Coordinates of C-alpha atoms and ligand atoms in Angstrom, one line a residue:
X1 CA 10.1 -14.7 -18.7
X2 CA 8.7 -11.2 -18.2
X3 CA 8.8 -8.4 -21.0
X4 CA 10.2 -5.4 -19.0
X5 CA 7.7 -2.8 -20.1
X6 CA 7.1 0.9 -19.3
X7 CA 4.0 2.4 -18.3
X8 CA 5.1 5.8 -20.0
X9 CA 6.5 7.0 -23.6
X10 CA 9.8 8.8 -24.3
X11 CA 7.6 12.0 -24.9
X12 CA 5.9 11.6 -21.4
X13 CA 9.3 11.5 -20.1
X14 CA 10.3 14.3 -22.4
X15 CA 7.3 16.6 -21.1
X16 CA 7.6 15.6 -17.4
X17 CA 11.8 16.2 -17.4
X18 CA 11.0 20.0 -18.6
X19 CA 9.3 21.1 -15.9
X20 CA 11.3 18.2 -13.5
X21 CA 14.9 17.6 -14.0
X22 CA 16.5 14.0 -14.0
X23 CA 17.2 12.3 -11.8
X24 CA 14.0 11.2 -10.0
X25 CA 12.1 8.1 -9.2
X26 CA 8.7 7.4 -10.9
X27 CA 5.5 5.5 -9.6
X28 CA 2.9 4.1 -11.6
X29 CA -0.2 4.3 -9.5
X30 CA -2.4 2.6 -12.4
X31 CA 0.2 -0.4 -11.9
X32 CA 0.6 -0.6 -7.9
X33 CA -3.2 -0.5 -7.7
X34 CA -3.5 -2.9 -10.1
X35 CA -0.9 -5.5 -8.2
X36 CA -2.7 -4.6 -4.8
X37 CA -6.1 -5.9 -6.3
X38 CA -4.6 -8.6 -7.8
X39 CA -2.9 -10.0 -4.5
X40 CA -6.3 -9.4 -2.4
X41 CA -8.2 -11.1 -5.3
X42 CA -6.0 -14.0 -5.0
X43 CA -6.3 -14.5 -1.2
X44 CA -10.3 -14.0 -1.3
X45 CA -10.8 -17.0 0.1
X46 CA -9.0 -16.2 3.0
X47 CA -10.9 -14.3 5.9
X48 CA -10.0 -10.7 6.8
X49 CA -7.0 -10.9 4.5
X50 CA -4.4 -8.3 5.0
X51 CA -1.4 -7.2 3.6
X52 CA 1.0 -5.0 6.2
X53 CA 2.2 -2.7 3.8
X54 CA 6.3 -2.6 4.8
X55 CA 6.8 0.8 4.7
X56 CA 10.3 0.6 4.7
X57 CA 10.1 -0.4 1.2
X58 CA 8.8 2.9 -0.2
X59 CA 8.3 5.4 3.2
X60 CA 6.1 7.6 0.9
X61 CA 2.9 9.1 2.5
X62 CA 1.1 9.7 -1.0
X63 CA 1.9 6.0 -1.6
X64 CA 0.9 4.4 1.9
X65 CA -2.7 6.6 1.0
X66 CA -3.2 4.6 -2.0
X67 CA -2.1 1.2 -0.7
X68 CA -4.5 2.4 2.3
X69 CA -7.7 2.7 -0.3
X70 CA -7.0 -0.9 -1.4
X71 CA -7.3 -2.1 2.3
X72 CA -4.2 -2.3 3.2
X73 CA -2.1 -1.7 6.7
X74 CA 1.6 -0.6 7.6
X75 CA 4.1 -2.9 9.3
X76 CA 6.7 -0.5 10.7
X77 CA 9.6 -1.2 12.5
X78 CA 10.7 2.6 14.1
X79 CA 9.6 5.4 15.7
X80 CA 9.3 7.4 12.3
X81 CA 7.4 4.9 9.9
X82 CA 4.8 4.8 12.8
X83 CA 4.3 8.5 12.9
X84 CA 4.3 8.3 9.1
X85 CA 1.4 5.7 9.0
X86 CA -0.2 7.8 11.7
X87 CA -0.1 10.6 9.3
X88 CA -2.4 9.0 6.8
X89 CA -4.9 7.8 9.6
X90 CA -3.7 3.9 9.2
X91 CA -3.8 3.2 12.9
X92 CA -4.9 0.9 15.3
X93 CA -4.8 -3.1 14.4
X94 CA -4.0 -1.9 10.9
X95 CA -0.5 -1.7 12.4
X96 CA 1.4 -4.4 12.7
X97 CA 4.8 -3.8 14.7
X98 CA 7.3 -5.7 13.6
X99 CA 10.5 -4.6 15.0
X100 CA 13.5 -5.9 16.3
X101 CA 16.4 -4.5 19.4
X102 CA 13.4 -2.5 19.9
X103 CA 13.4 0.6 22.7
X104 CA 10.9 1.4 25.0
X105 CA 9.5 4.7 23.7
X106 CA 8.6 2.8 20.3
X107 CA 6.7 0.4 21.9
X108 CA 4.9 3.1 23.8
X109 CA 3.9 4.7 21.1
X110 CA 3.0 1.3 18.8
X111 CA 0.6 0.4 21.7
X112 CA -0.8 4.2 22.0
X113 CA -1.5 3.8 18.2
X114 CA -3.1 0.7 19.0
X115 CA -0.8 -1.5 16.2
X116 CA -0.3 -4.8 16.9
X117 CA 2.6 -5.8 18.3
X118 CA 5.0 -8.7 17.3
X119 CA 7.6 -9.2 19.4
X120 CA 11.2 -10.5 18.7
X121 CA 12.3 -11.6 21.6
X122 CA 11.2 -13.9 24.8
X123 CA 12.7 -10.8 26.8
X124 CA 10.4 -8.7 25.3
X125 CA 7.9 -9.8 27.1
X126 CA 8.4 -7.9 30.1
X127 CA 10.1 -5.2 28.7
X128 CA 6.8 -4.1 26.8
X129 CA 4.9 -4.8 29.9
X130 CA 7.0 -2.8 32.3
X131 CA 7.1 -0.1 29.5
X132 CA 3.4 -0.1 29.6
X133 CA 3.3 0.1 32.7
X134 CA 2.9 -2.9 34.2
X135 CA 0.1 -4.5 31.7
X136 CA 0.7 -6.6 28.4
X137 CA -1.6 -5.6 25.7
X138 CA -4.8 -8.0 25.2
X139 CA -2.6 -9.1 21.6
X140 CA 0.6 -10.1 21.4
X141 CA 2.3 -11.8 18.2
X142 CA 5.9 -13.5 18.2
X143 CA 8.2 -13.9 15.5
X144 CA 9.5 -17.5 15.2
X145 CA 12.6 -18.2 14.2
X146 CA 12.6 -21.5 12.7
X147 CA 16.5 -22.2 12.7
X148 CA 18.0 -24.5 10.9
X149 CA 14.9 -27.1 10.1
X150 CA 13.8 -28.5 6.9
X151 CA 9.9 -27.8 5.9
X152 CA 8.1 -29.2 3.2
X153 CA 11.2 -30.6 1.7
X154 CA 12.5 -27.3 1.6
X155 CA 15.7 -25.8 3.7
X156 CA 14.4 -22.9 4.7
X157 CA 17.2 -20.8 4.4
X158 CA 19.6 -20.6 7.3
X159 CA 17.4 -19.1 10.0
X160 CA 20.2 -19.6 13.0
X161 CA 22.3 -17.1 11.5
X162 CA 19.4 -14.5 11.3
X163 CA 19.1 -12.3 14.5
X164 CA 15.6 -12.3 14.3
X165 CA 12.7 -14.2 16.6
X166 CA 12.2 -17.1 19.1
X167 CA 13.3 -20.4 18.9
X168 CA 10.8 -23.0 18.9
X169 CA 10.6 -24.0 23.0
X170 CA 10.8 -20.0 23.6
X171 CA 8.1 -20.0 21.3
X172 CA 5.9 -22.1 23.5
X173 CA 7.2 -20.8 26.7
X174 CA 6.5 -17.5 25.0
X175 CA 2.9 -18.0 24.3
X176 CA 2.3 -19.5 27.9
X177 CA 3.7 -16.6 30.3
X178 CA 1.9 -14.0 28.0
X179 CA -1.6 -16.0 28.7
X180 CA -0.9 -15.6 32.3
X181 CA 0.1 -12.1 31.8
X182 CA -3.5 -11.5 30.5
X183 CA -3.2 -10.9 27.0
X184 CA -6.2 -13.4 25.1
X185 CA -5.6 -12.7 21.3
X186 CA -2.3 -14.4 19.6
X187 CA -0.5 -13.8 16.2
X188 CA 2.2 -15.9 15.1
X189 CA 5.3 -14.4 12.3
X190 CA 7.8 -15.7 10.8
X191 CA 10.3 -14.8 8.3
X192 CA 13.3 -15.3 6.8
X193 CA 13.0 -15.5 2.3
X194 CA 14.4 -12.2 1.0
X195 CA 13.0 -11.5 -2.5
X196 CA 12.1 -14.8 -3.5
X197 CA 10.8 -16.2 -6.1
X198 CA 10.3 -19.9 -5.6
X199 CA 6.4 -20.0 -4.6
X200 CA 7.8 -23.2 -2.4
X201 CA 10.1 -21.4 0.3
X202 CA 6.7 -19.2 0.7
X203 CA 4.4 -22.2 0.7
X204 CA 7.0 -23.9 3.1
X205 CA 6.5 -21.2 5.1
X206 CA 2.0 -21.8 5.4
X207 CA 2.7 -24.8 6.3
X208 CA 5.3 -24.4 9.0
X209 CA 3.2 -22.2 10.8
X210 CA -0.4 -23.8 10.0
X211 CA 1.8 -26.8 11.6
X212 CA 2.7 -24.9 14.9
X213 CA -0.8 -23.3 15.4
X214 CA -2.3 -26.8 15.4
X215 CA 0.5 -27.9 18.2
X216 CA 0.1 -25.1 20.0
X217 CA -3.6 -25.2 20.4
X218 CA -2.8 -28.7 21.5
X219 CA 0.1 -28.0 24.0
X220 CA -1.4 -25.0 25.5
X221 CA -4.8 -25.1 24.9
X222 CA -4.3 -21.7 23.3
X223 CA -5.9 -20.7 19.9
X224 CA -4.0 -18.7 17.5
X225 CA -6.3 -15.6 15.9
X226 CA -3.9 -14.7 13.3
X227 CA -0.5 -15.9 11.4
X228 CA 1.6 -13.6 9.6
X229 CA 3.6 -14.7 6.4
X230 CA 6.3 -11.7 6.5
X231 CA 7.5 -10.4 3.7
X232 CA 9.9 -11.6 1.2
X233 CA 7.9 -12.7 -2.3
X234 CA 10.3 -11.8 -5.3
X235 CA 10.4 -9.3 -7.9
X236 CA 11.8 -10.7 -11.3
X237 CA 14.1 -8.2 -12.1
X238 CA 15.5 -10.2 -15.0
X239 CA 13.6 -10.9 -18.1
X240 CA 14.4 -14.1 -17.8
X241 CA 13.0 -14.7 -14.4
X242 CA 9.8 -16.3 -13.6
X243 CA 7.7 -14.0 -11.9
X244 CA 5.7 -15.5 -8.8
X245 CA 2.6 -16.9 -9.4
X246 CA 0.4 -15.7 -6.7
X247 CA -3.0 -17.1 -7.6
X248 CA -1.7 -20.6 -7.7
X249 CA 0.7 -19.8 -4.0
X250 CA -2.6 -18.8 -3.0
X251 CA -4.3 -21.7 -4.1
X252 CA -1.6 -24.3 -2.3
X253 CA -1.9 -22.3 0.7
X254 CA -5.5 -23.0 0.6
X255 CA -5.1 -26.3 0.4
X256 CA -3.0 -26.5 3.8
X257 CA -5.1 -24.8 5.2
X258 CA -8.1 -27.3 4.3
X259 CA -5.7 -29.9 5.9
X260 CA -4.2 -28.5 8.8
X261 CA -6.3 -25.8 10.0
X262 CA -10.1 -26.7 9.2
X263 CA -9.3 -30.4 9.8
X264 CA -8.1 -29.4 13.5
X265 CA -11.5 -27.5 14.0
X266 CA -9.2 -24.8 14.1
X267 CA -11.0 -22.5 11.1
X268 CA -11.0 -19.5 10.8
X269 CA -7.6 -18.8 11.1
X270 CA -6.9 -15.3 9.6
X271 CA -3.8 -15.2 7.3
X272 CA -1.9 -12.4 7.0
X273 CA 1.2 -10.8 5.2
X274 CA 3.7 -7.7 5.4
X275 CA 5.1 -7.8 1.9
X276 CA 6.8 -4.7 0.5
X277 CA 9.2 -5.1 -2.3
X278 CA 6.8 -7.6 -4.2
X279 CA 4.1 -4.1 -3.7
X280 CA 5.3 -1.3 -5.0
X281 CA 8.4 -2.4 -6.6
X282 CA 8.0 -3.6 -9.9
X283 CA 5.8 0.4 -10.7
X284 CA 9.6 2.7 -9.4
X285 CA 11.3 3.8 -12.2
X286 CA 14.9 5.9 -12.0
X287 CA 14.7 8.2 -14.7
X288 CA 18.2 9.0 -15.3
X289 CA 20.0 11.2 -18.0
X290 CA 23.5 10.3 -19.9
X291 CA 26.2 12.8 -19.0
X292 CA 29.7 11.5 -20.7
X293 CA 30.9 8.6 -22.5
X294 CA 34.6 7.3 -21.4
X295 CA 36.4 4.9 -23.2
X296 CA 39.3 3.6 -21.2
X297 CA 40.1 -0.3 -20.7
X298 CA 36.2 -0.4 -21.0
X299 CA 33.0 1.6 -22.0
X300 CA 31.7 3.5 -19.2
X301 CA 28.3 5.7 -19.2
X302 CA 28.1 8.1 -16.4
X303 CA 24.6 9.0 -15.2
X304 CA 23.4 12.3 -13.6
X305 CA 21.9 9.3 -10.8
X306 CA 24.1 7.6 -8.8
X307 CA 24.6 4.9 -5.9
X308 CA 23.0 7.5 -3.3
X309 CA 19.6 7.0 -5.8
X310 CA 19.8 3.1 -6.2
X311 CA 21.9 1.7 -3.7
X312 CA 20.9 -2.2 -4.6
X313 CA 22.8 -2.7 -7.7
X314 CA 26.1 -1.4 -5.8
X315 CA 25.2 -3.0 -2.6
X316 CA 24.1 -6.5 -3.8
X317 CA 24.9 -6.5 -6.7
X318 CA 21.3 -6.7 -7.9
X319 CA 20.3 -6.4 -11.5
X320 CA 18.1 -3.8 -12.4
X321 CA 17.1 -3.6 -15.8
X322 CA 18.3 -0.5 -17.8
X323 CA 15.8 0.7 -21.1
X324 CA 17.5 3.4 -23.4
X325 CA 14.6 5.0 -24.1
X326 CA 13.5 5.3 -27.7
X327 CA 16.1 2.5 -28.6
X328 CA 13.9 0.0 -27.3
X329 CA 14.0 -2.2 -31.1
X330 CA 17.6 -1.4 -31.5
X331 CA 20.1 -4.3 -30.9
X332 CA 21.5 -4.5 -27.8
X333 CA 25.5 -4.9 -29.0
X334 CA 27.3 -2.4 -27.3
X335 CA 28.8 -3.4 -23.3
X336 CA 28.7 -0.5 -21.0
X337 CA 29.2 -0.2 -17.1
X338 CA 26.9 2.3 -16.2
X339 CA 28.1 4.5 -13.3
X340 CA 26.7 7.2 -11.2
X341 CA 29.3 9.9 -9.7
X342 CA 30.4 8.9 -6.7
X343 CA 34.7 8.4 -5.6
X344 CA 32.8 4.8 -4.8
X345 CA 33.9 2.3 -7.2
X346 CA 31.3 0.1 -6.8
X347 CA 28.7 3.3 -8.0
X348 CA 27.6 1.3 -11.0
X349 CA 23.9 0.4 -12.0
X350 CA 25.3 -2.2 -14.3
X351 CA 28.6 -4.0 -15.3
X352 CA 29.1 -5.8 -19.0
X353 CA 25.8 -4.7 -19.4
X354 CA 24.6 -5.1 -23.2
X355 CA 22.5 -2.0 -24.4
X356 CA 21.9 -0.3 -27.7
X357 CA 24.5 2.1 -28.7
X358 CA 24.0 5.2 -25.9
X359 CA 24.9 8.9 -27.0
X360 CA 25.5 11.7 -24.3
X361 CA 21.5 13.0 -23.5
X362 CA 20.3 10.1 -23.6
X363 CA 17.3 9.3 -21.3
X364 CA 17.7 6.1 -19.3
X365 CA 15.0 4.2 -17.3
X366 CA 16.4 2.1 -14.4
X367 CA 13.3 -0.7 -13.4
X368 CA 11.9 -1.9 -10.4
X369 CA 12.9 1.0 -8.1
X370 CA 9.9 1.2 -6.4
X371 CA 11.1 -0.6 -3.1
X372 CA 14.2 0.0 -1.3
X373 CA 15.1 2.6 -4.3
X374 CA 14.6 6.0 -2.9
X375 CA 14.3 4.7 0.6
X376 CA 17.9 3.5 0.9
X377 CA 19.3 6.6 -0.2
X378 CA 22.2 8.7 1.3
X379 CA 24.0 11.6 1.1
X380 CA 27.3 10.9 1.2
X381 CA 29.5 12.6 -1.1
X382 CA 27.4 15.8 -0.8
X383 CA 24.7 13.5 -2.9
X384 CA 21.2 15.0 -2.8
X385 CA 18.3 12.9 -3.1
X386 CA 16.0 12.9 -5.8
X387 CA 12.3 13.8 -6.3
X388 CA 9.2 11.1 -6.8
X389 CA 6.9 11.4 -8.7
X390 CA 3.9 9.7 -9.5
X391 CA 2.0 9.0 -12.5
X392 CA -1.8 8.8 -11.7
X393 CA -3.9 6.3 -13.4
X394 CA -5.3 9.4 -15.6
X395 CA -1.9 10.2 -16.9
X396 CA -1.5 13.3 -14.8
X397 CA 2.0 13.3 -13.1
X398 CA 2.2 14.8 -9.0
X399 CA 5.4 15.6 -7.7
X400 CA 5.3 13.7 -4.1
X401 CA 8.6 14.3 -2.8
X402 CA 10.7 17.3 -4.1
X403 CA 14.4 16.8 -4.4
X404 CA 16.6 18.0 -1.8
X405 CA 18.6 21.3 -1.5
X406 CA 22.2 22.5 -0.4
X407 CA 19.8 23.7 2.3
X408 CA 18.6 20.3 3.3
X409 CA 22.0 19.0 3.4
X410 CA 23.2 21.6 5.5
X411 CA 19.8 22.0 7.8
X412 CA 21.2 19.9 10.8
X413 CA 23.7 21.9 10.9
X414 CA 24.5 24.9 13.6
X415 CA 25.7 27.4 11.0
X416 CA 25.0 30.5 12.7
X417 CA 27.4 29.2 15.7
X418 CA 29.7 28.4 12.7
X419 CA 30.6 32.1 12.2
X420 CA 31.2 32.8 15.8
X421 CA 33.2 29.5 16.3
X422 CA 36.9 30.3 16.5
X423 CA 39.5 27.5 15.9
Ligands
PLP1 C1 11.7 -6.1 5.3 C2 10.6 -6.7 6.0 C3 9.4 -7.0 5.4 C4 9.2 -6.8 4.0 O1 10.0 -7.5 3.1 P1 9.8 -7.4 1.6 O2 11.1 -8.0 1.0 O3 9.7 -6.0 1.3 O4 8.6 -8.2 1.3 C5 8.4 -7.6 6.2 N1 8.6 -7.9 7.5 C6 9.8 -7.6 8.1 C7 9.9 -7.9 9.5 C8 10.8 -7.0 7.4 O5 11.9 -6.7 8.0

């Protein structure tokens, strides 16, 4: 169970929506800074512990500046989150590369940034050294894929029908041809959990790849430096989910790593992770305002926010929790769908959702938009994007993206040609 709390009051919101208008995301910095010393806490133990910040989770600058103070790094994936993480001086090894279907000029300018990079693909290989120009860099990391294979008593998923990585003999054939290429530092990645919150798909995970770094050293003579965990750890978004326990996670993986890795002379082994969602999302909020109440064959809110906001609920159909604010102690016994305004039929936060009796004005908060909330946004149907804003950990509130313009939507466009153009 978790109680889905806020870190502000209705007269915060009140105060913050006169001087910004609804909709816009949120971010509790008190509460992401919290999280991030809580995770690195938990994996103390662990040498040079890292968590890869994956900034496509919340591509914020202001944000990636505070995960940076609490030690972390950036795992991009394109051209632009690079240059993003270049922009608040997370460079070098505090980089991690994870991309996939990858073109040449990324990988020019990963390696320029001096990121480490993990590569999807056995045909990689060369097609990073020739874009290089001729040399592999001195570290190399591959994603495994583990396909279909059981770990730990646990099915991990079903990995074959993921695009991502190297099988297990490209793996080792993988690790040999960089060697001879030169490169003398290796990483190993895997994953394939999406917002999961069983701590044993995670812990299967350690010990999959504690597992191949001990046969690997053994078949190749080749000693891993690093192995990345990927993302994936859950957000309960339900108040009845259980949350995941880190500190014990941590503790199991400990274990394994007592047995496999220290037992194999193998120790140390650094251990580390490019978790997003489980970072920042829990401390987004989508501070949305009640427009109209319709009462056809069912009871419909409609939301100054939409689908091009918070694209999970529509897309996955996630569940986000929804908070009337100031009716938090009244009974939840009215069933709304709660809908954005998009011609899109699936633009609905919520379906047979039980709230307390909503009146037009009404402020709603939408939880745990901190990760893939803003960042999956979209314009279509002439939608703009909303601010974010962030709530400092002495209550002062910085507006760190403004909301977009008619001018923004329009800016890619040639208009000045548009007079002149004659149909
Ligand atoms: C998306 C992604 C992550 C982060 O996943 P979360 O669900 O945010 O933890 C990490 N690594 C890779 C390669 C990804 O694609």
């Amino acid at each position: 169970m978790v109680k889905k709390t806020l870190p502000f009051t209705k007269e915060q919101i009140q105060k913050i929506i006169r001087k910004n208008p609804t909709p816009f995301h949120i971010y509790d910095e008190k509460g992401i800074r919290e999280n991030a010393r809580r995770l690195y806490k938990a994996f103390s133990w662990a040498k040079d512990f890292k968590n890869y910040f994956a900034v496509k989770a919340l591509p914020n600058p202001f944000i990636l500046k505070i995960l940076k103070k609490k030690g972390m790094g950036t795992d991009c994936s394109s051209l632009p989150e690079l240059l993003l993480s270049e922009k608040v001086g997370i460079i070098g090894e505090d980089i991690m590369f994870t991309s996939n279907d990858t073109p040449a000029d990324e990988f020019v300018k990963a390696h320029e940034l001096g990121a480490i990079i993990n590569l999807d693909d056995i045909s990689h290989i060369d097609f990073l050294e020739r874009a290089l120009g001729g040399k592999l860099p001195q570290t190399i990391c591959f994603r495994y894929n583990p396909g279909p294979k059981r770990t730990g008593g646990v099915q991990l998923g079903d990995p074959k029908e993921a695009k991502y990585g190297l099988t297990e003999e490209q793996l080792f054939k993988a690790y040999q041809v960089a060697k001879e290429k030169g490169a003398t530092r290796f990483g190993l990645h895997t994953m394939f959990a999406s917002n999961e919150l069983d701590p044993a798909y995670h812990l299967a995970t350690a010990k999959m790849l504690f597992e191949l770094v001990v046969a690997i050293k053994k078949k190749l003579g080749i000693r891993m430096e690093f192995i990345n965990l990927g993302g994936g750890f859950g957000v309960a978004h339900k108040p009845e989910d259980v949350p995941l326990d880190i500190e014990t996670l941590s503790s199991e993986i400990k274990k394994l790593y007592t047995h496999l890795i220290m037992a194999n002379g193998l120790d140390p082994l650094r251990i580390v992770m490019e978790s997003g969602r489980m970072i920042t999302g829990p401390y987004g909020f989508l501070v949305t305002t009640v427009r109209h109440l319709k009462h056809t064959y069912k009871e419909y809110v409609g939301l100054d926010a939409s689908m091009a906001n918070l694209m999970r609920p529509g897309m996955y159909g996630a569940y986000h929790h929804i908070t009337v604010l100031g009716k938090e102690d009244k009974p939840a016994n009215h069933k709304y769908d709660v809908t954005g305004s998009l011609c899109e039929n699936n633009d609905k936060f919520a379906i047979d959702r039980m709230l307390p009796e909503v009146e037009r004005g009404d402020i709603l908060v939408i939880h745990d938009t901190g990760a893939h909330g803003h960042a999956m946004g979209f314009n279509y149907n002439g939608k703009l994007r909303s601010a974010e804003l962030l709530l400092r950990a002495n209550g002062e509130v910085v507006q760190i993206r403004r909301a977009e313009t008619f001018d923004d939507y329009t800016a890619t466009l040639d208009l000045k040609n548009l007079e002149k153009f004659k149909p």
